Amino acid sequence: MDLDGPVPDGVDQPKTKLGNEDIDESLYSRQLYVLGHEAMKRMGSSHILVAGLRGLGVEIAKNIALAGVKSLTLFDPAPAIMSDLSSQFFLRLDDIGQPRADATAHRVAELNAYTPVSVHPSKSLTEDLTQLKRYQVVVLTGTPMKDQLKIADYCHENGIYIVIADIYGLFGMIFTDFGKDFACVDPTGENPISGIVADISTDGLVSALDETRHGLEDGDSVVFSELQGMEKLNDSEPRKVTVKGPYTFSIGDVSRFGQYKKGGLFTQVKMPKILQFESLSRQLKNPEMLESDFAKFDRPQQLHIGVQALHMFADKHDGELPRPHHDADAAELLRISDSLAGEGDTKVDLNQNLLKELSYQARGDLSPMAALFGGLAAQEVLKSVSGKFHPLKQWMYFDSLESVPSSVGRSEELCRPQGSRYDGQIAVFGCEFQAKIANIHQFLVGAGAIGCEMLKNWAMLGLATGPKGYIKIADMDQIEKSNLNRQFLFRPKDVGKMKCDCAAEAVQAMNPELKGKIIAMKDRVGPDSEHVFNEPFWEELSGVTNALDNVDARQYVDRRCVFFRKPLLESGTLGTKGNIQVILPRLTESYSSSQDPPEQSFPHCTLKSFPNKIEHTIAWAKEKFHSYFIGPPETVNLYLSQPNYIETTLKQSGNEIGNLESLRDFLVTEKPLNFDDCIIWARMMFEREYKNEIQQLLYNFPKDATTSSGIPFWSAPKRAPDPLEFDANNDTHMSYVTAAANLHAFNYGIKSAGAEFGHYRRVMDQMIIPEFNPDPNVKIQADEKEPDPDAQRAGSRFDDDDELDRLVKQLPSPKSLPGFKLEPLEFEKDDDSNHHIDFITAASNLRALNYGIAFADRHKTKFIAGKIIPAIATTTALVTGLVVLELYKIIDGKDDIEQYKNGFVNLALPFFGFSEPIASPKGEYQGSTGKIKIDKLWDRFEVENVTLRQFLDDFKEKGLDVTMMSSGVSLLYASFYPPKKLADRMDLPLDQLVATISKKPIPEHQKNVIFEITAEDQTGEDVEIPYVMLKLRK
């Protein structure tokens, strides 16, 4: 794909050629930022077989189909039964009795038009193993051990990758075998590290510039470029690193390359890692385990025995697993496990209660466990065919026994099949807990990727399907094509429709018992919609689940949940990384109790004059996009529409001259009459930005300039630029002009009329480009410690009034332009025909060309400029499964913080980390009856609408002398106020006091008012106490 070429109006969505296949970047864009083009190219030539299509199998198939492979084949000739509906979201009631694969295939096929889905024609996988040679990967779920061994050993000998996964209630396992000499081309998926070289000694010690941490590890490999001295190291073979410290590393003896002089960059190179896998038959005896929970380090070996015992039990009982909560079956499983525990080299000590639970739950089929292992197994499949990320070696066992309810009974009677679609869940939890699940009031904030997965799980659980249950979904967004790759409830026909409506409709089709139980809300959850999401709304909820993608919205919902004391389940994903957090009233800290590090920003002088990496040029190009196509048109519209704009609004902006110059340019000197004028404007912008400005910079700081200390001014990290001469034969130059002209035309409502490149060239050939002479009066900020000349120029009070008057006189009066207005752009990264990303890509790459910085293609530029969050369906499914396992605990009403799990996962490594939630901060004060303990986050004082005098007296009875009291920005009471000032306030009811002092009435929908108070306790010391809530009775 020509990344720098211009994109004419109406162009199709870009696709990257992959042999005989294309990558539809508009569909796969978020996944491409996780996997990259090369990995997806390898995936796009792979054929996958998934065997077993209950909940786990269909989850794996769904994730693989969304990811995109050459073909996906399904195998499961067994007839669908009622209990399959506990987790098999693509089966319907009228599919019961039909072969699972036949009933499922067409619904999996709907997920992705680029992934053909078919049914494996055989009735048995083991009758002719040679049929497996058509596949690169075979995935087995729900397969007897004897068949697993036949298939897995055959695959191992024939270079076919194998993934085996199964779930048994709250237990799950996965096994992988990618054969001999498996090449993992990128074990971590992290971006390669790069840095600026400060020095290289002859013995190979490399120092990073300005003591910047290099971030490398022992065994990493690096290459060098732009070195002066030691030039033979530039672009030579990768050299292995030995870390000597945070700012230095060694690359071995380099004395033969001469003496280092200056400059240079180092860049990490990802080297393939060769892995050896053993066959299933060997690994059964000597398993290599990945820990899923370090607090349960003794369980994997026991579950390895227990799962083998389950298969042996099933062999003895016509393929049937132990019955739910059946003590005799559990005793038999224990006997089999005991016999297996002593067979290996090391005897495994068995916990009888653990294996008894495994027996009790063996027939359990839980949607969140299917989601968890379905995401994990699908990611391992993608690793095997792409070589991207480190595979799981070779076993992992996981359990969530903390999710077993304690508020209801479990027995053989309560857990026996009911002939219900929830029998797979009842087998684990019992029918009493199923009734609790059905009568929950749950609020889901967001119906994107996590929201879709969450709703699917809730539908399978039967959440809110009872007479008292309901689900409310809030999402104000419409469906876009890029959503379809991971928001699996949506189809191409839904593009443009509201997410909350389509998601609700889709899950009601999955579980018709949800009909009439889902309320879709199209309002943004925030301060401006508190009349919609009001006090009664929050008070009726059982709990809240966030499925949001921005911090501000998460923090707002978190504050609401703290205020109304509602449990909140928080989660998020970033590529292969995911996290979950449980927020529990009076138990845990809240989401807002900790903060992520601030977003990276660059010094202004670096962006304006001294970029040294592509991120700088992209940020600069994004600023230019705003300063050309958004800011000035908005200013023009304000000037034309606001009375006395210059005397009022403009003089308050602090940048009168800059804004007046923009008004003059856009309304007079540079106002286009037709599209040719827009082409001329774009060509002049090229001249100004990439030639004139660079010439001015080099006039101020010549290439041979030195600092006051005698050091060359253009020393790293500064890079000396070169001006560009416009070349109409250069695709990047023309791409800039094309995009800029079209965007400028859009501002003015001028049609481009499908102008071709020849027309652009003819217009530009007739232009006379004025000669530029550097201005000796221009000052340029040399580093961030110096004052910014532009900031000084923008000042208002100290500007020359004559200059302001001169500019104002050049402007047409608003009355002379009736009805005229400009159309400011709204940056939209996902519309590939609107020229937005085209402009930023060309502008950035031209800037990079000025400074000798390596280009970024359109794909990377879009990622950085659009601040895109990379995403893949596998991580989303897994994280959502973990969230729902915590939801079980909340529904059960568990109040032991040790039973809950916050989690962090990285499927690339793979890594699983779980921890107990952090407890909310506690405190105490000396009250009138002794020490009073408080929860600093969740506690509050609730008061009626008494007078201020009564309020102060009531707190005095608690042993607290209130010294100050405020509501918002209004100070209602202070002990230092003179008596005369307090006299008018003391006998006012609290609501009148607030309205009087703030001079604003309390909104009708508001049912409470918050007061912040400071007080002294009985010791006379200031104490930290909770806020006060005034309850208004309306």
Short mmCIF file of N, CA and C in Angstrom, two decimals, residues 561-675:
data_model
loop_
_atom_site.label_atom_id
_atom_site.label_comp_id
_atom_site.label_asym_id
_atom_site.label_seq_id
_atom_site.Cartn_x
_atom_site.Cartn_y
_atom_site.Cartn_z
N CYS A 561 -20.99 5.53 42.73
CA CYS A 561 -21.13 4.27 43.47
C CYS A 561 -20.70 4.43 44.92
N VAL A 562 -19.67 5.23 45.16
CA VAL A 562 -19.26 5.49 46.55
C VAL A 562 -20.37 6.25 47.26
N PHE A 563 -20.92 7.24 46.59
CA PHE A 563 -21.96 8.06 47.24
C PHE A 563 -23.19 7.23 47.58
N PHE A 564 -23.61 6.38 46.63
CA PHE A 564 -24.82 5.59 46.87
C PHE A 564 -24.51 4.21 47.47
N ARG A 565 -23.22 3.98 47.75
CA ARG A 565 -22.78 2.73 48.40
C ARG A 565 -23.22 1.50 47.61
N LYS A 566 -22.86 1.51 46.35
CA LYS A 566 -23.17 0.38 45.47
C LYS A 566 -21.88 -0.32 45.07
N PRO A 567 -21.87 -1.65 45.05
CA PRO A 567 -20.68 -2.35 44.57
C PRO A 567 -20.45 -2.07 43.09
N LEU A 568 -19.18 -1.92 42.73
CA LEU A 568 -18.81 -1.60 41.35
C LEU A 568 -17.76 -2.60 40.88
N LEU A 569 -17.96 -3.11 39.68
CA LEU A 569 -16.97 -3.98 39.04
C LEU A 569 -16.33 -3.19 37.91
N GLU A 570 -15.04 -3.01 38.01
CA GLU A 570 -14.28 -2.18 37.07
C GLU A 570 -13.30 -3.06 36.31
N SER A 571 -13.15 -2.82 35.02
CA SER A 571 -12.20 -3.60 34.23
C SER A 571 -11.76 -2.79 33.03
N GLY A 572 -10.66 -3.22 32.42
CA GLY A 572 -10.17 -2.55 31.23
C GLY A 572 -9.17 -3.43 30.50
N THR A 573 -8.95 -3.15 29.24
CA THR A 573 -7.97 -3.90 28.46
C THR A 573 -7.10 -2.93 27.68
N LEU A 574 -5.89 -3.36 27.38
CA LEU A 574 -4.96 -2.64 26.53
C LEU A 574 -4.17 -3.68 25.76
N GLY A 575 -4.64 -3.98 24.55
CA GLY A 575 -4.00 -5.05 23.78
C GLY A 575 -4.17 -6.38 24.49
N THR A 576 -3.05 -7.03 24.80
CA THR A 576 -3.09 -8.33 25.47
C THR A 576 -3.15 -8.19 26.98
N LYS A 577 -3.16 -6.97 27.48
CA LYS A 577 -3.18 -6.73 28.92
C LYS A 577 -4.60 -6.43 29.37
N GLY A 578 -4.92 -6.88 30.57
CA GLY A 578 -6.24 -6.62 31.11
C GLY A 578 -6.19 -6.55 32.62
N ASN A 579 -7.16 -5.87 33.19
CA ASN A 579 -7.21 -5.78 34.65
C ASN A 579 -8.65 -5.75 35.12
N ILE A 580 -8.85 -6.20 36.33
CA ILE A 580 -10.17 -6.09 36.97
C ILE A 580 -9.98 -5.56 38.38
N GLN A 581 -10.97 -4.81 38.85
CA GLN A 581 -10.95 -4.28 40.20
C GLN A 581 -12.35 -4.38 40.79
N VAL A 582 -12.41 -4.82 42.03
CA VAL A 582 -13.67 -4.95 42.74
C VAL A 582 -13.76 -3.81 43.75
N ILE A 583 -14.84 -3.04 43.69
CA ILE A 583 -15.06 -1.94 44.64
C ILE A 583 -16.28 -2.29 45.46
N LEU A 584 -16.09 -2.43 46.77
CA LEU A 584 -17.15 -2.91 47.68
C LEU A 584 -17.40 -1.90 48.78
N PRO A 585 -18.66 -1.53 49.00
CA PRO A 585 -18.97 -0.55 50.05
C PRO A 585 -18.44 -0.99 51.41
N ARG A 586 -17.75 -0.05 52.06
CA ARG A 586 -17.21 -0.21 53.41
C ARG A 586 -16.13 -1.29 53.53
N LEU A 587 -15.70 -1.84 52.38
CA LEU A 587 -14.65 -2.87 52.42
C LEU A 587 -13.38 -2.43 51.70
N THR A 588 -13.53 -1.94 50.47
CA THR A 588 -12.36 -1.70 49.63
C THR A 588 -12.20 -0.22 49.31
N GLU A 589 -11.00 0.12 48.83
CA GLU A 589 -10.82 1.44 48.25
C GLU A 589 -11.60 1.52 46.94
N SER A 590 -11.72 2.71 46.39
CA SER A 590 -12.48 2.88 45.15
C SER A 590 -11.53 2.99 43.97
N TYR A 591 -12.09 3.02 42.78
CA TYR A 591 -11.28 3.18 41.57
C TYR A 591 -10.47 4.47 41.64
N SER A 592 -11.08 5.53 42.15
CA SER A 592 -10.42 6.84 42.18
C SER A 592 -9.38 6.96 43.27
N SER A 593 -9.26 5.94 44.13
CA SER A 593 -8.28 6.00 45.21
C SER A 593 -6.85 5.96 44.69
N SER A 594 -6.66 5.43 43.51
CA SER A 594 -5.33 5.42 42.89
C SER A 594 -5.45 5.98 41.48
N GLN A 595 -4.36 6.50 40.96
CA GLN A 595 -4.39 7.14 39.65
C GLN A 595 -3.30 6.60 38.75
N ASP A 596 -3.61 6.53 37.45
CA ASP A 596 -2.60 6.17 36.46
C ASP A 596 -1.63 7.32 36.29
N PRO A 597 -0.40 7.04 35.83
CA PRO A 597 0.54 8.14 35.56
C PRO A 597 -0.02 9.05 34.48
N PRO A 598 0.37 10.34 34.51
CA PRO A 598 -0.17 11.28 33.51
C PRO A 598 0.28 10.91 32.11
N GLU A 599 -0.54 11.32 31.14
CA GLU A 599 -0.23 11.06 29.74
C GLU A 599 1.05 11.80 29.35
N GLN A 600 1.87 11.15 28.52
CA GLN A 600 3.13 11.74 28.10
C GLN A 600 2.89 13.03 27.31
N SER A 601 3.67 14.06 27.63
CA SER A 601 3.60 15.31 26.87
C SER A 601 5.03 15.72 26.50
N PHE A 602 5.13 16.58 25.48
CA PHE A 602 6.45 16.99 24.99
C PHE A 602 6.61 18.49 25.21
N PRO A 603 7.82 18.95 25.52
CA PRO A 603 8.06 20.39 25.65
C PRO A 603 7.70 21.12 24.36
N HIS A 604 7.17 22.33 24.53
CA HIS A 604 6.73 23.11 23.37
C HIS A 604 7.89 23.37 22.41
N CYS A 605 9.07 23.70 22.95
CA CYS A 605 10.19 24.04 22.07
C CYS A 605 10.65 22.82 21.28
N THR A 606 10.48 21.61 21.85
CA THR A 606 10.84 20.40 21.12
C THR A 606 9.94 20.22 19.91
N LEU A 607 8.64 20.37 20.11
CA LEU A 607 7.70 20.22 18.99
C LEU A 607 7.90 21.32 17.96
N LYS A 608 8.12 22.54 18.43
CA LYS A 608 8.16 23.68 17.51
C LYS A 608 9.45 23.72 16.68
N SER A 609 10.59 23.37 17.31
CA SER A 609 11.86 23.59 16.62
C SER A 609 12.84 22.43 16.66
N PHE A 610 12.71 21.53 17.64
CA PHE A 610 13.77 20.54 17.82
C PHE A 610 13.25 19.11 17.99
N PRO A 611 12.43 18.62 17.07
CA PRO A 611 11.97 17.23 17.20
C PRO A 611 13.13 16.27 16.96
N ASN A 612 13.07 15.10 17.63
CA ASN A 612 14.11 14.10 17.37
C ASN A 612 13.56 12.70 17.20
N LYS A 613 12.22 12.56 17.25
CA LYS A 613 11.61 11.26 16.98
C LYS A 613 10.25 11.48 16.36
N ILE A 614 9.73 10.43 15.76
CA ILE A 614 8.51 10.55 14.97
C ILE A 614 7.32 10.95 15.82
N GLU A 615 7.31 10.57 17.10
CA GLU A 615 6.20 10.98 17.98
C GLU A 615 6.12 12.50 18.08
N HIS A 616 7.28 13.16 18.04
CA HIS A 616 7.28 14.63 18.08
C HIS A 616 6.65 15.21 16.82
N THR A 617 7.00 14.67 15.67
CA THR A 617 6.47 15.23 14.43
C THR A 617 4.97 14.95 14.28
N ILE A 618 4.52 13.82 14.81
CA ILE A 618 3.07 13.53 14.75
C ILE A 618 2.31 14.47 15.66
N ALA A 619 2.84 14.72 16.87
CA ALA A 619 2.19 15.66 17.78
C ALA A 619 2.15 17.06 17.16
N TRP A 620 3.24 17.45 16.49
CA TRP A 620 3.29 18.75 15.81
C TRP A 620 2.25 18.81 14.69
N ALA A 621 2.14 17.74 13.92
CA ALA A 621 1.16 17.70 12.82
C ALA A 621 -0.26 17.77 13.35
N LYS A 622 -0.51 17.12 14.48
CA LYS A 622 -1.85 17.17 15.09
C LYS A 622 -2.17 18.61 15.53
N GLU A 623 -1.17 19.31 16.06
CA GLU A 623 -1.38 20.71 16.43
C GLU A 623 -1.68 21.56 15.19
N LYS A 624 -0.96 21.29 14.09
CA LYS A 624 -1.21 22.04 12.86
C LYS A 624 -2.62 21.77 12.33
N PHE A 625 -3.07 20.53 12.44
CA PHE A 625 -4.44 20.19 12.03
C PHE A 625 -5.43 21.10 12.77
N HIS A 626 -5.20 21.25 14.07
CA HIS A 626 -6.10 22.08 14.88
C HIS A 626 -5.97 23.56 14.51
N SER A 627 -4.72 24.02 14.35
CA SER A 627 -4.51 25.44 14.12
C SER A 627 -4.89 25.88 12.70
N TYR A 628 -5.03 24.94 11.77
CA TYR A 628 -5.48 25.26 10.41
C TYR A 628 -6.99 25.12 10.24
N PHE A 629 -7.54 24.02 10.76
CA PHE A 629 -8.88 23.60 10.34
C PHE A 629 -9.93 23.59 11.46
N ILE A 630 -9.53 23.86 12.68
CA ILE A 630 -10.50 23.84 13.79
C ILE A 630 -10.54 25.19 14.48
N GLY A 631 -9.39 25.62 15.05
CA GLY A 631 -9.36 26.85 15.85
C GLY A 631 -9.78 28.09 15.10
N PRO A 632 -9.13 28.43 13.98
CA PRO A 632 -9.51 29.66 13.26
C PRO A 632 -10.96 29.67 12.77
N PRO A 633 -11.47 28.58 12.17
CA PRO A 633 -12.89 28.63 11.78
C PRO A 633 -13.83 28.85 12.97
N GLU A 634 -13.51 28.29 14.13
CA GLU A 634 -14.35 28.54 15.30
C GLU A 634 -14.28 30.01 15.70
N THR A 635 -13.06 30.59 15.63
CA THR A 635 -12.92 32.01 15.96
C THR A 635 -13.70 32.89 14.98
N VAL A 636 -13.64 32.56 13.70
CA VAL A 636 -14.40 33.31 12.70
C VAL A 636 -15.88 33.27 13.03
N ASN A 637 -16.40 32.11 13.36
CA ASN A 637 -17.84 31.98 13.65
C ASN A 637 -18.23 32.78 14.89
N LEU A 638 -17.35 32.81 15.88
CA LEU A 638 -17.65 33.62 17.06
C LEU A 638 -17.66 35.11 16.71
N TYR A 639 -16.71 35.52 15.91
CA TYR A 639 -16.64 36.93 15.49
C TYR A 639 -17.91 37.34 14.74
N LEU A 640 -18.39 36.44 13.89
CA LEU A 640 -19.55 36.77 13.07
C LEU A 640 -20.87 36.68 13.82
N SER A 641 -20.90 35.90 14.89
CA SER A 641 -22.18 35.63 15.56
C SER A 641 -22.33 36.30 16.92
N GLN A 642 -21.22 36.58 17.60
CA GLN A 642 -21.32 37.17 18.94
C GLN A 642 -21.27 38.69 18.85
N PRO A 643 -22.24 39.38 19.42
CA PRO A 643 -22.19 40.85 19.43
C PRO A 643 -20.96 41.33 20.20
N ASN A 644 -20.32 42.36 19.68
CA ASN A 644 -19.16 42.97 20.34
C ASN A 644 -18.09 41.93 20.70
N TYR A 645 -17.84 41.00 19.77
CA TYR A 645 -16.88 39.92 20.05
C TYR A 645 -15.50 40.46 20.40
N ILE A 646 -15.01 41.45 19.65
CA ILE A 646 -13.65 41.95 19.88
C ILE A 646 -13.54 42.63 21.23
N GLU A 647 -14.57 43.41 21.61
CA GLU A 647 -14.52 44.14 22.89
C GLU A 647 -14.69 43.22 24.09
N THR A 648 -15.37 42.10 23.91
CA THR A 648 -15.66 41.23 25.07
C THR A 648 -14.80 39.96 25.04
N THR A 649 -15.22 39.01 24.24
CA THR A 649 -14.58 37.69 24.27
C THR A 649 -13.10 37.74 23.89
N LEU A 650 -12.77 38.45 22.81
CA LEU A 650 -11.40 38.43 22.30
C LEU A 650 -10.43 39.01 23.32
N LYS A 651 -10.83 40.10 23.97
CA LYS A 651 -9.91 40.74 24.91
C LYS A 651 -9.68 39.90 26.16
N GLN A 652 -10.54 38.91 26.38
CA GLN A 652 -10.35 38.03 27.53
C GLN A 652 -9.52 36.80 27.17
N SER A 653 -9.22 36.62 25.91
CA SER A 653 -8.55 35.39 25.48
C SER A 653 -7.06 35.40 25.75
N GLY A 654 -6.46 36.59 25.88
CA GLY A 654 -5.02 36.66 26.12
C GLY A 654 -4.20 36.46 24.87
N ASN A 655 -4.82 36.41 23.70
CA ASN A 655 -4.06 36.22 22.45
C ASN A 655 -4.71 37.04 21.34
N GLU A 656 -4.85 38.36 21.62
CA GLU A 656 -5.58 39.19 20.67
C GLU A 656 -4.94 39.19 19.29
N ILE A 657 -3.62 39.43 19.23
CA ILE A 657 -2.97 39.59 17.93
C ILE A 657 -3.08 38.30 17.13
N GLY A 658 -2.82 37.15 17.76
CA GLY A 658 -2.91 35.87 17.06
C GLY A 658 -4.29 35.62 16.51
N ASN A 659 -5.32 35.90 17.31
CA ASN A 659 -6.69 35.67 16.86
C ASN A 659 -7.11 36.68 15.78
N LEU A 660 -6.66 37.91 15.93
CA LEU A 660 -7.01 38.91 14.91
C LEU A 660 -6.33 38.57 13.58
N GLU A 661 -5.10 38.10 13.63
CA GLU A 661 -4.43 37.70 12.40
C GLU A 661 -5.15 36.53 11.74
N SER A 662 -5.64 35.58 12.55
CA SER A 662 -6.41 34.47 11.98
C SER A 662 -7.68 34.97 11.33
N LEU A 663 -8.39 35.88 12.01
CA LEU A 663 -9.61 36.45 11.43
C LEU A 663 -9.30 37.14 10.10
N ARG A 664 -8.21 37.92 10.06
CA ARG A 664 -7.84 38.60 8.82
C ARG A 664 -7.52 37.59 7.71
N ASP A 665 -6.73 36.57 8.07
CA ASP A 665 -6.34 35.59 7.05
C ASP A 665 -7.55 34.85 6.50
N PHE A 666 -8.44 34.40 7.39
CA PHE A 666 -9.55 33.55 6.96
C PHE A 666 -10.71 34.34 6.35
N LEU A 667 -10.78 35.65 6.64
CA LEU A 667 -11.89 36.44 6.11
C LEU A 667 -11.47 37.40 5.00
N VAL A 668 -10.16 37.64 4.87
CA VAL A 668 -9.73 38.63 3.89
C VAL A 668 -8.60 38.09 3.01
N THR A 669 -7.40 38.02 3.56
CA THR A 669 -6.22 37.80 2.72
C THR A 669 -6.14 36.40 2.14
N GLU A 670 -6.64 35.40 2.84
CA GLU A 670 -6.52 34.03 2.36
C GLU A 670 -7.88 33.37 2.13
N LYS A 671 -8.91 34.15 2.07
CA LYS A 671 -10.26 33.61 1.88
C LYS A 671 -10.40 33.10 0.44
N PRO A 672 -10.65 31.79 0.27
CA PRO A 672 -10.73 31.24 -1.09
C PRO A 672 -12.08 31.50 -1.73
N LEU A 673 -12.04 31.67 -3.06
CA LEU A 673 -13.29 31.81 -3.81
C LEU A 673 -13.67 30.50 -4.50
N ASN A 674 -12.67 29.65 -4.72
CA ASN A 674 -12.93 28.38 -5.39
C ASN A 674 -11.88 27.37 -4.94
N PHE A 675 -11.95 26.16 -5.48
CA PHE A 675 -11.04 25.11 -5.03
C PHE A 675 -9.60 25.39 -5.46
#
